[in-house]
Amino acid sequence: MKRIFTTLLASAMALSMTNVFAQTPTNLWVNGAPNDNGHDNEATIAVYHPADSINTGMAVVVCPGGGYTHLAMDHEGKQVAQWLADNGITGVVLKYRLPHGNYTIPADDAREAIRTVRRNAEKWGVNPSKVGIAGSSAGGHLASTVSTHITDAESRPDFSVLFYPVVTSEAGVTHQGSINNLLGDKATDPALLAEYANEQHVDANTPPAILLLSDDDRAVLPENSIRYYRALKANKIPASMHIFPIGGHGWGFRPTFKYHDQVKTLLLEWLTAQNKAQKEGQK
């Protein structure tokens, strides 16, 4: 009986620790979104706060993938944010609006999410100079879009974490479904295709990035990440890329991924290094 009670208590404590960090999703655009996709026009954020005793001051806006048609909110969203919080980093899961023909909408939401973190930095225990963005698959295209198309200092991420990201718009290399869903009836417009080939827009102001992907990914070819990495290095931007031998596409933070533990180790080491670099830069 004592053993059963102890097990139940431990389970209850674990559940309590998990739930205490997460906030109920709240509307991102408190005064109303500036544009409309004609469908679900509400973007939300859910904030996962670390315990005060381990808070690093870092924060990451997490953009789940889903081909710009839906959002993989669990393994590419909530699980990522919870792990971040467990390691002293505020995780902010963004439920961004899908484009439905208005290709500006996802990036507008992601930029506003970063601004929102900085506006609430003091209340949330965040250093406004340590706010990054993460994205998986099409969410990685969104994260790399925000990282390469800087519109204002308040929405510029300080670093980016890209899981098997869509990066380019080039036919035969990109994930064509994501680009078609983003651009809609303008998916053959050469100017827009060039605009959303994000490797072409890396410059000296693009933030450092870590890329994590599988060699056997046939949905989003590794060439997407390779092009982004090369562009970062051509502009002398710090970058790290890890290509795992197998795993395919879409593993996110699923513990069933063979290299899940390695992903956590590599990512935490890289984030710790970004934190250290930021501190040294302030000296």
mmCIF file of C-alpha atoms in Angstrom:
data_model
loop_
_atom_site.group_PDB
_atom_site.id
_atom_site.type_symbol
_atom_site.label_atom_id
_atom_site.label_comp_id
_atom_site.label_asym_id
_atom_site.label_seq_id
_atom_site.Cartn_x
_atom_site.Cartn_y
_atom_site.Cartn_z
ATOM 1 C CA MET A 1 0.000 0.000 0.000
ATOM 2 C CA LYS A 2 2.799 2.426 0.872
ATOM 3 C CA ARG A 3 4.468 1.733 -2.487
ATOM 4 C CA ILE A 4 1.204 2.395 -4.344
ATOM 5 C CA PHE A 5 0.681 5.659 -2.446
ATOM 6 C CA THR A 6 4.223 6.782 -3.199
ATOM 7 C CA THR A 7 3.762 6.030 -6.892
ATOM 8 C CA LEU A 8 0.471 7.917 -7.017
ATOM 9 C CA LEU A 9 2.003 10.877 -5.184
ATOM 10 C CA ALA A 10 4.935 10.983 -7.577
ATOM 11 C CA SER A 11 2.574 10.842 -10.549
ATOM 12 C CA ALA A 12 0.449 13.642 -9.114
ATOM 13 C CA MET A 13 3.503 15.776 -8.469
ATOM 14 C CA ALA A 14 4.760 15.199 -11.999
ATOM 15 C CA LEU A 15 1.374 16.156 -13.418
ATOM 16 C CA SER A 16 1.283 19.240 -11.229
ATOM 17 C CA MET A 17 4.758 20.298 -12.351
ATOM 18 C CA THR A 18 3.742 19.856 -15.983
ATOM 19 C CA ASN A 19 0.560 21.872 -15.683
ATOM 20 C CA VAL A 20 1.908 24.700 -13.541
ATOM 21 C CA PHE A 21 4.052 26.038 -16.375
ATOM 22 C CA ALA A 22 1.368 26.296 -19.057
ATOM 23 C CA GLN A 23 -1.014 29.192 -19.399
ATOM 24 C CA THR A 24 -4.364 29.054 -21.105
ATOM 25 C CA PRO A 25 -3.918 30.207 -24.719
ATOM 26 C CA THR A 26 -4.595 33.901 -25.065
ATOM 27 C CA ASN A 27 -5.415 36.035 -28.075
ATOM 28 C CA LEU A 28 -2.269 37.365 -29.743
ATOM 29 C CA TRP A 29 -3.830 40.436 -31.316
ATOM 30 C CA VAL A 30 -5.527 42.041 -28.308
ATOM 31 C CA ASN A 31 -6.839 44.924 -30.400
ATOM 32 C CA GLY A 32 -7.736 42.785 -33.384
ATOM 33 C CA ALA A 33 -5.566 41.432 -36.187
ATOM 34 C CA PRO A 34 -4.558 43.952 -38.866
ATOM 35 C CA ASN A 35 -5.471 41.558 -41.681
ATOM 36 C CA ASP A 36 -7.935 38.760 -42.398
ATOM 37 C CA ASN A 37 -7.598 35.296 -43.910
ATOM 38 C CA GLY A 38 -11.346 34.897 -44.364
ATOM 39 C CA HIS A 39 -11.460 31.884 -42.059
ATOM 40 C CA ASP A 40 -10.282 31.424 -38.465
ATOM 41 C CA ASN A 41 -8.886 34.876 -37.804
ATOM 42 C CA GLU A 42 -7.648 34.343 -34.238
ATOM 43 C CA ALA A 43 -4.002 33.688 -33.420
ATOM 44 C CA THR A 44 -3.129 32.634 -29.867
ATOM 45 C CA ILE A 45 -0.100 32.072 -27.692
ATOM 46 C CA ALA A 46 0.368 29.715 -24.756
ATOM 47 C CA VAL A 47 3.269 30.522 -22.447
ATOM 48 C CA TYR A 48 5.209 27.817 -20.600
ATOM 49 C CA HIS A 49 7.105 29.462 -17.748
ATOM 50 C CA PRO A 50 10.207 27.934 -16.169
ATOM 51 C CA ALA A 51 10.599 27.774 -12.428
ATOM 52 C CA ASP A 52 12.199 30.931 -11.050
ATOM 53 C CA SER A 53 15.119 28.931 -9.658
ATOM 54 C CA ILE A 54 16.246 27.796 -13.117
ATOM 55 C CA ASN A 55 15.113 30.718 -15.282
ATOM 56 C CA THR A 56 17.837 31.662 -17.785
ATOM 57 C CA GLY A 57 16.001 34.717 -19.082
ATOM 58 C CA MET A 58 15.772 33.170 -22.538
ATOM 59 C CA ALA A 59 12.512 32.720 -24.447
ATOM 60 C CA VAL A 60 11.569 30.939 -27.656
ATOM 61 C CA VAL A 61 8.463 31.424 -29.802
ATOM 62 C CA VAL A 62 7.582 27.946 -31.120
ATOM 63 C CA CYS A 63 5.938 27.612 -34.551
ATOM 64 C CA PRO A 64 4.517 24.131 -35.252
ATOM 65 C CA GLY A 65 4.523 22.764 -38.779
ATOM 66 C CA GLY A 66 1.673 21.426 -40.848
ATOM 67 C CA GLY A 67 2.235 22.471 -44.440
ATOM 68 C CA TYR A 68 0.418 25.787 -43.908
ATOM 69 C CA THR A 69 -2.874 23.815 -43.790
ATOM 70 C CA HIS A 70 -2.948 22.741 -40.128
ATOM 71 C CA LEU A 71 -0.706 22.875 -37.049
ATOM 72 C CA ALA A 72 1.020 19.949 -35.321
ATOM 73 C CA MET A 73 0.464 21.565 -31.928
ATOM 74 C CA ASP A 74 1.598 18.680 -29.718
ATOM 75 C CA HIS A 75 4.935 17.159 -30.811
ATOM 76 C CA GLU A 76 6.071 20.306 -32.667
ATOM 77 C CA GLY A 77 4.554 22.789 -30.232
ATOM 78 C CA LYS A 78 3.554 21.963 -26.673
ATOM 79 C CA GLN A 79 6.178 19.248 -26.135
ATOM 80 C CA VAL A 80 8.920 21.587 -27.347
ATOM 81 C CA ALA A 81 7.735 24.429 -25.098
ATOM 82 C CA GLN A 82 7.462 22.166 -22.052
ATOM 83 C CA TRP A 83 11.014 20.900 -22.576
ATOM 84 C CA LEU A 84 12.236 24.474 -22.899
ATOM 85 C CA ALA A 85 10.515 25.434 -19.641
ATOM 86 C CA ASP A 86 11.948 22.376 -17.909
ATOM 87 C CA ASN A 87 15.370 23.693 -18.895
ATOM 88 C CA GLY A 88 14.907 27.279 -17.757
ATOM 89 C CA ILE A 89 13.675 28.799 -21.021
ATOM 90 C CA THR A 90 10.257 30.378 -21.501
ATOM 91 C CA GLY A 91 8.466 28.511 -24.289
ATOM 92 C CA VAL A 92 5.731 30.334 -26.188
ATOM 93 C CA VAL A 93 3.612 28.146 -28.468
ATOM 94 C CA LEU A 94 2.184 30.169 -31.327
ATOM 95 C CA LYS A 95 -1.049 29.055 -32.955
ATOM 96 C CA TYR A 96 -0.573 31.204 -36.015
ATOM 97 C CA ARG A 97 -3.328 31.837 -38.514
ATOM 98 C CA LEU A 98 -3.127 29.846 -41.733
ATOM 99 C CA PRO A 99 -2.793 31.903 -44.921
ATOM 100 C CA HIS A 100 -5.894 30.860 -46.886
ATOM 101 C CA GLY A 101 -4.670 33.003 -49.757
ATOM 102 C CA ASN A 102 -3.092 35.779 -47.660
ATOM 103 C CA TYR A 103 0.588 34.832 -47.532
ATOM 104 C CA THR A 104 1.542 37.693 -45.189
ATOM 105 C CA ILE A 105 -0.541 36.407 -42.279
ATOM 106 C CA PRO A 106 1.688 33.689 -40.708
ATOM 107 C CA ALA A 107 4.753 35.952 -40.613
ATOM 108 C CA ASP A 108 2.703 38.842 -39.216
ATOM 109 C CA ASP A 109 1.569 36.568 -36.379
ATOM 110 C CA ALA A 110 5.087 35.301 -35.674
ATOM 111 C CA ARG A 111 6.505 38.819 -35.557
ATOM 112 C CA GLU A 112 3.733 39.950 -33.209
ATOM 113 C CA ALA A 113 4.414 36.963 -30.949
ATOM 114 C CA ILE A 114 8.060 38.013 -30.620
ATOM 115 C CA ARG A 115 6.998 41.591 -29.905
ATOM 116 C CA THR A 116 4.551 40.318 -27.291
ATOM 117 C CA VAL A 117 7.300 38.416 -25.478
ATOM 118 C CA ARG A 118 9.463 41.531 -25.372
ATOM 119 C CA ARG A 119 6.570 43.717 -24.202
ATOM 120 C CA ASN A 120 5.993 41.285 -21.326
ATOM 121 C CA ALA A 121 9.671 40.631 -20.662
ATOM 122 C CA GLU A 122 9.755 42.019 -17.136
ATOM 123 C CA LYS A 123 6.538 40.272 -16.086
ATOM 124 C CA TRP A 124 7.605 36.948 -17.580
ATOM 125 C CA GLY A 125 11.222 37.077 -16.366
ATOM 126 C CA VAL A 126 12.604 37.286 -19.898
ATOM 127 C CA ASN A 127 15.663 39.160 -21.111
ATOM 128 C CA PRO A 128 14.427 41.020 -24.242
ATOM 129 C CA SER A 129 17.821 40.399 -25.853
ATOM 130 C CA LYS A 130 17.372 36.617 -25.579
ATOM 131 C CA VAL A 131 14.187 35.997 -27.554
ATOM 132 C CA GLY A 132 14.424 33.389 -30.299
ATOM 133 C CA ILE A 133 12.119 31.552 -32.672
ATOM 134 C CA ALA A 134 11.764 27.848 -33.428
ATOM 135 C CA GLY A 135 9.904 26.090 -36.202
ATOM 136 C CA SER A 136 9.380 22.648 -37.694
ATOM 137 C CA SER A 137 8.808 21.879 -41.373
ATOM 138 C CA ALA A 138 6.490 24.632 -42.681
ATOM 139 C CA GLY A 139 6.873 26.211 -39.237
ATOM 140 C CA GLY A 140 10.589 26.218 -40.029
ATOM 141 C CA HIS A 141 9.829 28.116 -43.218
ATOM 142 C CA LEU A 142 7.901 30.601 -41.099
ATOM 143 C CA ALA A 143 10.747 30.877 -38.582
ATOM 144 C CA SER A 144 13.319 31.352 -41.337
ATOM 145 C CA THR A 145 11.070 33.920 -43.033
ATOM 146 C CA VAL A 146 10.936 36.011 -39.865
ATOM 147 C CA SER A 147 14.698 35.547 -39.445
ATOM 148 C CA THR A 148 15.522 36.758 -42.961
ATOM 149 C CA HIS A 149 12.825 39.355 -43.600
ATOM 150 C CA ILE A 150 13.430 41.764 -40.707
ATOM 151 C CA THR A 151 10.779 44.479 -40.549
ATOM 152 C CA ASP A 152 11.597 46.089 -37.179
ATOM 153 C CA ALA A 153 14.004 45.588 -34.304
ATOM 154 C CA GLU A 154 11.281 44.567 -31.862
ATOM 155 C CA SER A 155 10.277 41.541 -33.959
ATOM 156 C CA ARG A 156 13.780 40.387 -34.940
ATOM 157 C CA PRO A 157 14.576 37.041 -33.264
ATOM 158 C CA ASP A 158 17.937 36.793 -31.514
ATOM 159 C CA PHE A 159 18.400 33.186 -32.694
ATOM 160 C CA SER A 160 16.466 30.501 -34.526
ATOM 161 C CA VAL A 161 15.971 26.759 -34.040
ATOM 162 C CA LEU A 162 14.933 24.948 -37.218
ATOM 163 C CA PHE A 163 13.697 21.357 -37.283
ATOM 164 C CA TYR A 164 13.739 19.862 -40.823
ATOM 165 C CA PRO A 165 12.642 23.241 -42.205
ATOM 166 C CA VAL A 166 11.191 24.159 -45.548
ATOM 167 C CA VAL A 167 13.527 26.960 -46.628
ATOM 168 C CA THR A 168 13.576 27.414 -50.371
ATOM 169 C CA SER A 169 10.707 27.814 -52.825
ATOM 170 C CA GLU A 170 12.546 26.224 -55.727
ATOM 171 C CA ALA A 171 10.551 23.475 -57.432
ATOM 172 C CA GLY A 172 12.045 20.036 -56.902
ATOM 173 C CA VAL A 173 13.787 21.107 -53.686
ATOM 174 C CA THR A 174 11.069 22.771 -51.630
ATOM 175 C CA HIS A 175 8.031 21.080 -50.136
ATOM 176 C CA GLN A 176 5.728 22.134 -52.924
ATOM 177 C CA GLY A 177 2.567 21.716 -50.881
ATOM 178 C CA SER A 178 3.756 24.201 -48.269
ATOM 179 C CA ILE A 179 4.657 26.814 -50.876
ATOM 180 C CA ASN A 180 1.375 26.286 -52.741
ATOM 181 C CA ASN A 181 -0.604 26.612 -49.519
ATOM 182 C CA LEU A 182 1.303 29.724 -48.478
ATOM 183 C CA LEU A 183 1.080 31.595 -51.772
ATOM 184 C CA GLY A 184 -2.277 30.285 -52.976
ATOM 185 C CA ASP A 185 -3.181 31.430 -56.483
ATOM 186 C CA LYS A 186 0.100 33.365 -56.628
ATOM 187 C CA ALA A 187 2.214 30.225 -56.239
ATOM 188 C CA THR A 188 3.644 30.648 -59.750
ATOM 189 C CA ASP A 189 4.515 34.329 -59.352
ATOM 190 C CA PRO A 190 8.302 34.532 -59.929
ATOM 191 C CA ALA A 191 8.699 37.578 -57.699
ATOM 192 C CA LEU A 192 6.886 35.953 -54.771
ATOM 193 C CA LEU A 193 8.739 32.676 -55.244
ATOM 194 C CA ALA A 194 11.997 34.610 -55.026
ATOM 195 C CA GLU A 195 10.713 36.504 -51.979
ATOM 196 C CA TYR A 196 9.989 33.281 -50.090
ATOM 197 C CA ALA A 197 13.183 31.482 -51.063
ATOM 198 C CA ASN A 198 14.575 32.361 -47.673
ATOM 199 C CA GLU A 199 18.141 31.255 -48.313
ATOM 200 C CA GLN A 200 18.334 34.131 -50.798
ATOM 201 C CA HIS A 201 17.560 36.693 -48.091
ATOM 202 C CA VAL A 202 20.159 35.801 -45.465
ATOM 203 C CA ASP A 203 22.337 38.800 -44.669
ATOM 204 C CA ALA A 204 24.503 40.159 -41.869
ATOM 205 C CA ASN A 205 21.414 40.883 -39.761
ATOM 206 C CA THR A 206 20.108 37.306 -39.861
ATOM 207 C CA PRO A 207 20.318 35.677 -36.409
ATOM 208 C CA PRO A 208 22.385 32.560 -35.585
ATOM 209 C CA ALA A 209 20.651 29.252 -36.205
ATOM 210 C CA ILE A 210 20.760 25.573 -35.380
ATOM 211 C CA LEU A 211 19.291 23.105 -37.885
ATOM 212 C CA LEU A 212 18.262 19.548 -36.999
ATOM 213 C CA LEU A 213 17.079 17.079 -39.638
ATOM 214 C CA SER A 214 17.293 13.545 -41.018
ATOM 215 C CA ASP A 215 19.297 12.422 -44.004
ATOM 216 C CA ASP A 216 16.446 10.244 -45.251
ATOM 217 C CA ASP A 217 13.805 12.985 -45.152
ATOM 218 C CA ARG A 218 11.900 12.694 -48.433
ATOM 219 C CA ALA A 219 9.137 15.155 -47.553
ATOM 220 C CA VAL A 220 11.435 18.153 -47.042
ATOM 221 C CA LEU A 221 14.765 17.413 -48.645
ATOM 222 C CA PRO A 222 17.911 18.090 -46.575
ATOM 223 C CA GLU A 223 18.998 20.468 -49.332
ATOM 224 C CA ASN A 224 16.670 23.053 -47.761
ATOM 225 C CA SER A 225 18.710 23.122 -44.551
ATOM 226 C CA ILE A 226 22.008 22.848 -46.406
ATOM 227 C CA ARG A 227 21.216 25.928 -48.473
ATOM 228 C CA TYR A 228 20.306 27.900 -45.370
ATOM 229 C CA TYR A 229 23.456 26.802 -43.566
ATOM 230 C CA ARG A 230 25.621 27.768 -46.543
ATOM 231 C CA ALA A 231 23.951 31.177 -46.755
ATOM 232 C CA LEU A 232 24.537 31.775 -43.045
ATOM 233 C CA LYS A 233 28.209 30.876 -43.352
ATOM 234 C CA ALA A 234 28.617 33.044 -46.460
ATOM 235 C CA ASN A 235 27.424 35.950 -44.310
ATOM 236 C CA LYS A 236 29.610 34.939 -41.337
ATOM 237 C CA ILE A 237 26.579 34.108 -39.173
ATOM 238 C CA PRO A 238 27.215 31.488 -36.435
ATOM 239 C CA ALA A 239 25.387 28.276 -37.286
ATOM 240 C CA SER A 240 25.214 24.610 -36.389
ATOM 241 C CA MET A 241 23.670 21.781 -38.422
ATOM 242 C CA HIS A 242 23.056 18.180 -37.356
ATOM 243 C CA ILE A 243 21.892 15.604 -39.893
ATOM 244 C CA PHE A 244 20.814 12.310 -38.331
ATOM 245 C CA PRO A 245 21.194 9.134 -40.423
ATOM 246 C CA ILE A 246 17.540 8.100 -40.291
ATOM 247 C CA GLY A 247 14.233 9.383 -38.995
ATOM 248 C CA GLY A 248 12.403 10.742 -41.991
ATOM 249 C CA HIS A 249 10.227 13.771 -41.460
ATOM 250 C CA GLY A 250 8.043 15.153 -38.698
ATOM 251 C CA TRP A 251 9.559 13.644 -35.540
ATOM 252 C CA GLY A 252 9.484 16.884 -33.560
ATOM 253 C CA PHE A 253 9.866 16.113 -29.871
ATOM 254 C CA ARG A 254 8.461 12.599 -30.039
ATOM 255 C CA PRO A 255 10.511 10.348 -27.738
ATOM 256 C CA THR A 256 10.090 7.554 -30.288
ATOM 257 C CA PHE A 257 12.576 9.297 -32.590
ATOM 258 C CA LYS A 258 15.766 7.250 -32.403
ATOM 259 C CA TYR A 259 17.951 10.305 -31.781
ATOM 260 C CA HIS A 260 15.577 12.114 -29.442
ATOM 261 C CA ASP A 261 18.053 12.209 -26.549
ATOM 262 C CA GLN A 262 20.812 13.484 -28.842
ATOM 263 C CA VAL A 263 18.491 16.215 -30.102
ATOM 264 C CA LYS A 264 17.856 17.395 -26.554
ATOM 265 C CA THR A 265 21.557 17.342 -25.668
ATOM 266 C CA LEU A 266 22.679 19.153 -28.813
ATOM 267 C CA LEU A 267 19.916 21.723 -28.578
ATOM 268 C CA LEU A 268 20.496 22.488 -24.916
ATOM 269 C CA GLU A 269 24.247 22.852 -25.485
ATOM 270 C CA TRP A 270 23.626 25.215 -28.380
ATOM 271 C CA LEU A 271 21.084 27.308 -26.476
ATOM 272 C CA THR A 272 23.444 27.506 -23.508
ATOM 273 C CA ALA A 273 26.150 28.761 -25.856
ATOM 274 C CA GLN A 274 23.780 31.424 -27.238
ATOM 275 C CA ASN A 275 22.999 32.530 -23.696
ATOM 276 C CA LYS A 276 26.702 32.772 -22.890
ATOM 277 C CA ALA A 277 27.460 34.689 -26.094
ATOM 278 C CA GLN A 278 24.720 37.179 -25.312
ATOM 279 C CA LYS A 279 26.075 37.731 -21.795
ATOM 280 C CA GLU A 280 29.603 38.259 -23.111
ATOM 281 C CA GLY A 281 28.271 40.691 -25.697
ATOM 282 C CA GLN A 282 26.817 42.863 -22.940
ATOM 283 C CA LYS A 283 30.128 43.192 -21.093
#
